[in-house]
PDB file of C-alpha atoms in Angstrom:
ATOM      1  CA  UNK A1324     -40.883  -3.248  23.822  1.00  0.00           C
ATOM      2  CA  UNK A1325     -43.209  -4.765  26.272  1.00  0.00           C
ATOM      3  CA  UNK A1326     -45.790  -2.484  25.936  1.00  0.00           C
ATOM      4  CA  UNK A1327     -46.205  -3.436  22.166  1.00  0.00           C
ATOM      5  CA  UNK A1328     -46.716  -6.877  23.616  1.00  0.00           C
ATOM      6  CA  UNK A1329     -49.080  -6.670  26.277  1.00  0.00           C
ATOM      7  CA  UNK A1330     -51.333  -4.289  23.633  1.00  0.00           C
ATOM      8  CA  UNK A1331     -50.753  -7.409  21.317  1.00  0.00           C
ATOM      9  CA  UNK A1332     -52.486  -9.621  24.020  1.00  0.00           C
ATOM     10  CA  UNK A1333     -55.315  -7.186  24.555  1.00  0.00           C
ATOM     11  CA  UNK A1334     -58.464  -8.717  23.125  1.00  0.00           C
ATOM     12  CA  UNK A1335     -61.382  -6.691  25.661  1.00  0.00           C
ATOM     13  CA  UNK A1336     -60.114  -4.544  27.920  1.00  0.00           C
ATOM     14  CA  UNK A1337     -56.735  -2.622  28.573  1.00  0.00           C
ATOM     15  CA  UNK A1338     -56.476  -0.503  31.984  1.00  0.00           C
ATOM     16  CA  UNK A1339     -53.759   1.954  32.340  1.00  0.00           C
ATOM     17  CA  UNK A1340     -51.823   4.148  34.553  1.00  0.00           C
ATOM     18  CA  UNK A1341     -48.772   6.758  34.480  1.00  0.00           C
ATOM     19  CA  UNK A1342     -48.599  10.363  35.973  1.00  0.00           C
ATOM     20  CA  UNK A1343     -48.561  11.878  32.644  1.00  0.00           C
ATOM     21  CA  UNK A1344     -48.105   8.986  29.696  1.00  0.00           C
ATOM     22  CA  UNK A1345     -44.522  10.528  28.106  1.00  0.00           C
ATOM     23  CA  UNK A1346     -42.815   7.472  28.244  1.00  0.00           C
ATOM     24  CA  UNK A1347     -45.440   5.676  26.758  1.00  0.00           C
ATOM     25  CA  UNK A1348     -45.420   6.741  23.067  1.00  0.00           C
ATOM     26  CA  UNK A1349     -49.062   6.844  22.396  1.00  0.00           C
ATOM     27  CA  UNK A1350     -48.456   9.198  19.667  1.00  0.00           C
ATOM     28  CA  UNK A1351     -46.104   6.763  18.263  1.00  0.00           C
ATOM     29  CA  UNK A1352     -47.688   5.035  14.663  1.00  0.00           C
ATOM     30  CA  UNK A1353     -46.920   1.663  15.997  1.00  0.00           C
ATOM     31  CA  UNK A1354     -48.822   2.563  19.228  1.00  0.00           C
ATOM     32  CA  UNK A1355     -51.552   4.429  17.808  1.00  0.00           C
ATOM     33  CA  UNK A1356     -51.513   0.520  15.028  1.00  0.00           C
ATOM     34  CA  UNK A1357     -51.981  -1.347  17.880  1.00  0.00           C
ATOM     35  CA  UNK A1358     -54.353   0.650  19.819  1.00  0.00           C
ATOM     36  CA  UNK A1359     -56.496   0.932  16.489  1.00  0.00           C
ATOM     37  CA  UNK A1360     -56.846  -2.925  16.124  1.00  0.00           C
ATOM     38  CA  UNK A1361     -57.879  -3.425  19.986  1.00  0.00           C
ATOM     39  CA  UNK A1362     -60.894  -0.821  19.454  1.00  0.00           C
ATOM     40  CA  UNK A1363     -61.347  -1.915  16.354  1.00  0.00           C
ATOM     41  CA  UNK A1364     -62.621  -5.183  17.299  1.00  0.00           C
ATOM     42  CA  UNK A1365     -64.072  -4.146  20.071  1.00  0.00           C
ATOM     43  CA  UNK A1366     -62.388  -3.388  22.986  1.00  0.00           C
ATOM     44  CA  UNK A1367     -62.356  -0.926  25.523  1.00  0.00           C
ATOM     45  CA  UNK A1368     -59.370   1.812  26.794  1.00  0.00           C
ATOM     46  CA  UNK A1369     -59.195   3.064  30.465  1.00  0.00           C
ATOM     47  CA  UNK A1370     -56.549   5.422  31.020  1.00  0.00           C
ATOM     48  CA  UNK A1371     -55.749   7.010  34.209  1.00  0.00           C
ATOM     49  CA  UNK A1372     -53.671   9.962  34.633  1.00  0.00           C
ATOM     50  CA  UNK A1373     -52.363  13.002  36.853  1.00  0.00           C
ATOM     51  CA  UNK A1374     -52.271  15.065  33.828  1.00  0.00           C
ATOM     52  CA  UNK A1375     -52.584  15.144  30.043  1.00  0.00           C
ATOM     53  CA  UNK A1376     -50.543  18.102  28.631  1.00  0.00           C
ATOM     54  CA  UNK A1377     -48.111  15.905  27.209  1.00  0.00           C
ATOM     55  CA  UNK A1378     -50.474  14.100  25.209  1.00  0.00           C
ATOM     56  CA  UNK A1379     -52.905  16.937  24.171  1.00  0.00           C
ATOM     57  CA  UNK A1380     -48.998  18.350  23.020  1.00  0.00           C
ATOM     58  CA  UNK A1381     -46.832  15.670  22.161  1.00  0.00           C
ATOM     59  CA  UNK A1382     -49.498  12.929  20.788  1.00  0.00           C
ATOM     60  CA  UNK A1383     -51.809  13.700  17.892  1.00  0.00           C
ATOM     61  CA  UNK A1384     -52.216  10.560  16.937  1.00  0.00           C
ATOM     62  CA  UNK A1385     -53.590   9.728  19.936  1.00  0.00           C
ATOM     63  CA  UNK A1386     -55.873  12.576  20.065  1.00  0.00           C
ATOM     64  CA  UNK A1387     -57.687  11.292  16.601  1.00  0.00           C
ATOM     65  CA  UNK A1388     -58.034   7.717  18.282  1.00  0.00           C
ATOM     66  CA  UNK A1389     -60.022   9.620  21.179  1.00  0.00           C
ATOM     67  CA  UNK A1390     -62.192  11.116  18.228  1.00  0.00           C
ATOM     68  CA  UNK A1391     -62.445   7.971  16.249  1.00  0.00           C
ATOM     69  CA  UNK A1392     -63.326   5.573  19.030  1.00  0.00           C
ATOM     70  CA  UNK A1393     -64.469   8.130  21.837  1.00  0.00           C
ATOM     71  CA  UNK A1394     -67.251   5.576  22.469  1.00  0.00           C
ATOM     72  CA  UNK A1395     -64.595   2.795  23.610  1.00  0.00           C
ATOM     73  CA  UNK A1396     -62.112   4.985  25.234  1.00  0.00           C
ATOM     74  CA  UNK A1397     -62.314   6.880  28.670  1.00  0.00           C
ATOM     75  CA  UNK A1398     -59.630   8.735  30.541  1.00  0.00           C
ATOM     76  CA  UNK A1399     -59.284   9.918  33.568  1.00  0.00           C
ATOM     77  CA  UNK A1400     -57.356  12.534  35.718  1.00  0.00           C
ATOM     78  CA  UNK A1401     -56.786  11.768  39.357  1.00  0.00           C
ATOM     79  CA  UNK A1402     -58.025  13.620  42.283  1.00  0.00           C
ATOM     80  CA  UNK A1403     -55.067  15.408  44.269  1.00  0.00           C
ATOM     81  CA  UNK A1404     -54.955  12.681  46.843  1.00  0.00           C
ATOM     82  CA  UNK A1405     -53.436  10.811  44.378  1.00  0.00           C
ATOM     83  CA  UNK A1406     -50.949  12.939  42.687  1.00  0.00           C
ATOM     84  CA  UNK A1407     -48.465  11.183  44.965  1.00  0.00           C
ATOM     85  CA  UNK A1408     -48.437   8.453  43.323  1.00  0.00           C
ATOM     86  CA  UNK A1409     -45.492   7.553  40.625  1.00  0.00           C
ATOM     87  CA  UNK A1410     -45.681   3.890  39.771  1.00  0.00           C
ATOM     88  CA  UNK A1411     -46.914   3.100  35.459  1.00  0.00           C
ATOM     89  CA  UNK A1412     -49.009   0.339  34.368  1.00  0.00           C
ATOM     90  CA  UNK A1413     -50.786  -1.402  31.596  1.00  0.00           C
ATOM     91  CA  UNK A1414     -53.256  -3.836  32.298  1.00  0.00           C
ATOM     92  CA  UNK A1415     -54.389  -6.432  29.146  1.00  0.00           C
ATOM     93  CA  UNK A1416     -57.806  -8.427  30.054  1.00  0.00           C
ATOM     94  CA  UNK A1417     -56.746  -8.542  33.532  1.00  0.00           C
ATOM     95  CA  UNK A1418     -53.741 -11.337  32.218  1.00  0.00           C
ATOM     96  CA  UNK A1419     -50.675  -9.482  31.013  1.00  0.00           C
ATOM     97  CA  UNK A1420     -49.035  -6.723  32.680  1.00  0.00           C
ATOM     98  CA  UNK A1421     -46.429  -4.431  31.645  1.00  0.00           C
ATOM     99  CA  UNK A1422     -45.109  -2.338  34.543  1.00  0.00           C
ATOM    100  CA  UNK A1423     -42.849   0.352  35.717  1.00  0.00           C
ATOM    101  CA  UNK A1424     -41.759   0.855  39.378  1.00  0.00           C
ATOM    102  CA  UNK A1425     -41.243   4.461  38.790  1.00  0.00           C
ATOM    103  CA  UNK A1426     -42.707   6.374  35.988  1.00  0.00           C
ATOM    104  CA  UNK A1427     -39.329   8.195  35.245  1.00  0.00           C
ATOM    105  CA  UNK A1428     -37.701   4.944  35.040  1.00  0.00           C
ATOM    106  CA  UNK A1429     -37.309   2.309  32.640  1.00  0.00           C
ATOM    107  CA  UNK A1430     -37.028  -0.395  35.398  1.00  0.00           C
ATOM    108  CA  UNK A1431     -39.941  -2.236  36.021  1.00  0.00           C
ATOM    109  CA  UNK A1432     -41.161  -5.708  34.728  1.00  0.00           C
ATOM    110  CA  UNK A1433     -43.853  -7.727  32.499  1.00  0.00           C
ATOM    111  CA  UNK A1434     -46.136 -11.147  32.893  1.00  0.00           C
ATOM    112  CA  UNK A1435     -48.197 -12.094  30.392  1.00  0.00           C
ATOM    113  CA  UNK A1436     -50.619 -15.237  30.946  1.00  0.00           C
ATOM    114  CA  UNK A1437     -50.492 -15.025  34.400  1.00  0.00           C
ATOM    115  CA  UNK A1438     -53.712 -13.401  36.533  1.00  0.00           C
ATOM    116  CA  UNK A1439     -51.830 -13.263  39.559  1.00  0.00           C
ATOM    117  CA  UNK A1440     -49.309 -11.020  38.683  1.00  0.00           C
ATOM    118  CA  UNK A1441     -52.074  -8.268  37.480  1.00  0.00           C
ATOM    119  CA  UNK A1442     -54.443  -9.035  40.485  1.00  0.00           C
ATOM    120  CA  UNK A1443     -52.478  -6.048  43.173  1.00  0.00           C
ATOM    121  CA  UNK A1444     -51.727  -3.517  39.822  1.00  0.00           C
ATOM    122  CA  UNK A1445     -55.514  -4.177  38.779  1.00  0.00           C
ATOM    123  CA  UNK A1446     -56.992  -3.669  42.809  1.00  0.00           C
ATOM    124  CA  UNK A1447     -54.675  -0.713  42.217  1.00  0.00           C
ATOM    125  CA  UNK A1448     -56.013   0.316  38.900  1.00  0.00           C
ATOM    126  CA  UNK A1449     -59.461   0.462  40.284  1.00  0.00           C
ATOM    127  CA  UNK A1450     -59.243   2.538  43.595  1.00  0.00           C
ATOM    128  CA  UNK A1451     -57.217   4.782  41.439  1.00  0.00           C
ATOM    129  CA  UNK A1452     -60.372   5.011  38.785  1.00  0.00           C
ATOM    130  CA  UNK A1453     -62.740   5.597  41.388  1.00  0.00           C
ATOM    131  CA  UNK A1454     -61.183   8.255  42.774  1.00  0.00           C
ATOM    132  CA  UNK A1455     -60.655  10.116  39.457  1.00  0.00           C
ATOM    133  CA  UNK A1456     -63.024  12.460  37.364  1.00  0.00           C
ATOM    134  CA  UNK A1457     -63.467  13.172  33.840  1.00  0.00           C
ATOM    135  CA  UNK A1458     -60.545  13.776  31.941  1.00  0.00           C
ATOM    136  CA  UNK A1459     -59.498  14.091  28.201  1.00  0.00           C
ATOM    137  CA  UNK A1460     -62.540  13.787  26.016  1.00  0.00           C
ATOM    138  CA  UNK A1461     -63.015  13.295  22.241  1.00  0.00           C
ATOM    139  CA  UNK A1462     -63.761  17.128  21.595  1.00  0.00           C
ATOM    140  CA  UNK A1463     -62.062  18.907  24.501  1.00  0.00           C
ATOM    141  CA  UNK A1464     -58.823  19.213  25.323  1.00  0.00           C
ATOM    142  CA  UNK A1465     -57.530  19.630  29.127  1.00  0.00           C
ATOM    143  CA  UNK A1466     -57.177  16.554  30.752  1.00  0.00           C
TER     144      UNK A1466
END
C-alpha cells in the first residue's frame, strides 16, 4: 500500500487530509506501527478532517496514539466552507505524497522524492488547516 510507504519516508512531519479517514486504516496495527515509530523519534502528525466519528468508532488504536503522543499530534475538523471538498492526502516532509482524487475511490496516485509533486496538495493542505478549528483531542472525543 502506498500509504505504508509514504509513512515509511516520514522522518519530521506528515500532513494529512480525507473527509472522514475510513479508507485510511489508522486503526490498523501496521498503521498505528508505523505511526508509532514517526512520533517516536520525533515527528509531528497534522490531520485534517470533515469529521471524526469513524475514527473515535472504528479506530482505537488510533485513539491511544492521540493519548500517547498528544504532544506531537494535532487534528483538525474543517469549517463548513470546506465540507465540499472530497479529494485525500498524505503529505511526508513535504517530499512524498500519497493521494486520492476522490476520497471514496481508490484511484489516485503517489511520488515519493519529488517536492514538486507535493508543492499544490501541501498549498492545499495549508489553506485547508487554517481554516479549520480544534478537533479530536487526547482526552475528548468529538472531532
Amino acid at each position: 500500500m502506498h500509504l505504508a510507504t509514504c509513512l515509511s519516508h516520514a522522518e519530521h512531519t506528515l500532513q494529512m487530509f480525507d473527509p472522514d479517514y475510513d479508507i485510511w486504516e489508522l486503526g490498523h496495527s501496521g498503521t498505528d506501527a508505523g505511526l508509532r515509530r514517526f512520533l517516536q523519534n520525533g515527528g509531528r502528525l497534522q490531520l485534517a478532517a470533515h469529521e471524526g466519528k469513524r475514527l473515535e468508532r472504528d479506530a482505537p488504536r488510533f485513539l491511544r496514539l492521540l493519548r500517547d503522543y498528544g504532544h506531537l499530534i494535532e487534528v483538525r475538523r474543517t469549517s463548513k466552507s470546506l465540507r465540499q471538498l472530497t479529494d485525500s492526502f498524505c503529505i511526508a516532509d513535504q517530499f512524498h505524497i500519497v493521494r486520492r482524487f476522490h476520497a471514496d475511490h481508490f484511484r489516485g496516485e503517489a511520488a515519493f522524492n519529488s517536492p514538486q509533486d507535493t508543492r499544490t496538495s501541501l498549498e492545499r493542505f495549508l489553506t485547508i488547516w487554517l481554516e479549520s478549528g480544534p478537533g479530536l483531542l487526547a482526552n475528548s472525543t468529538g472531532l
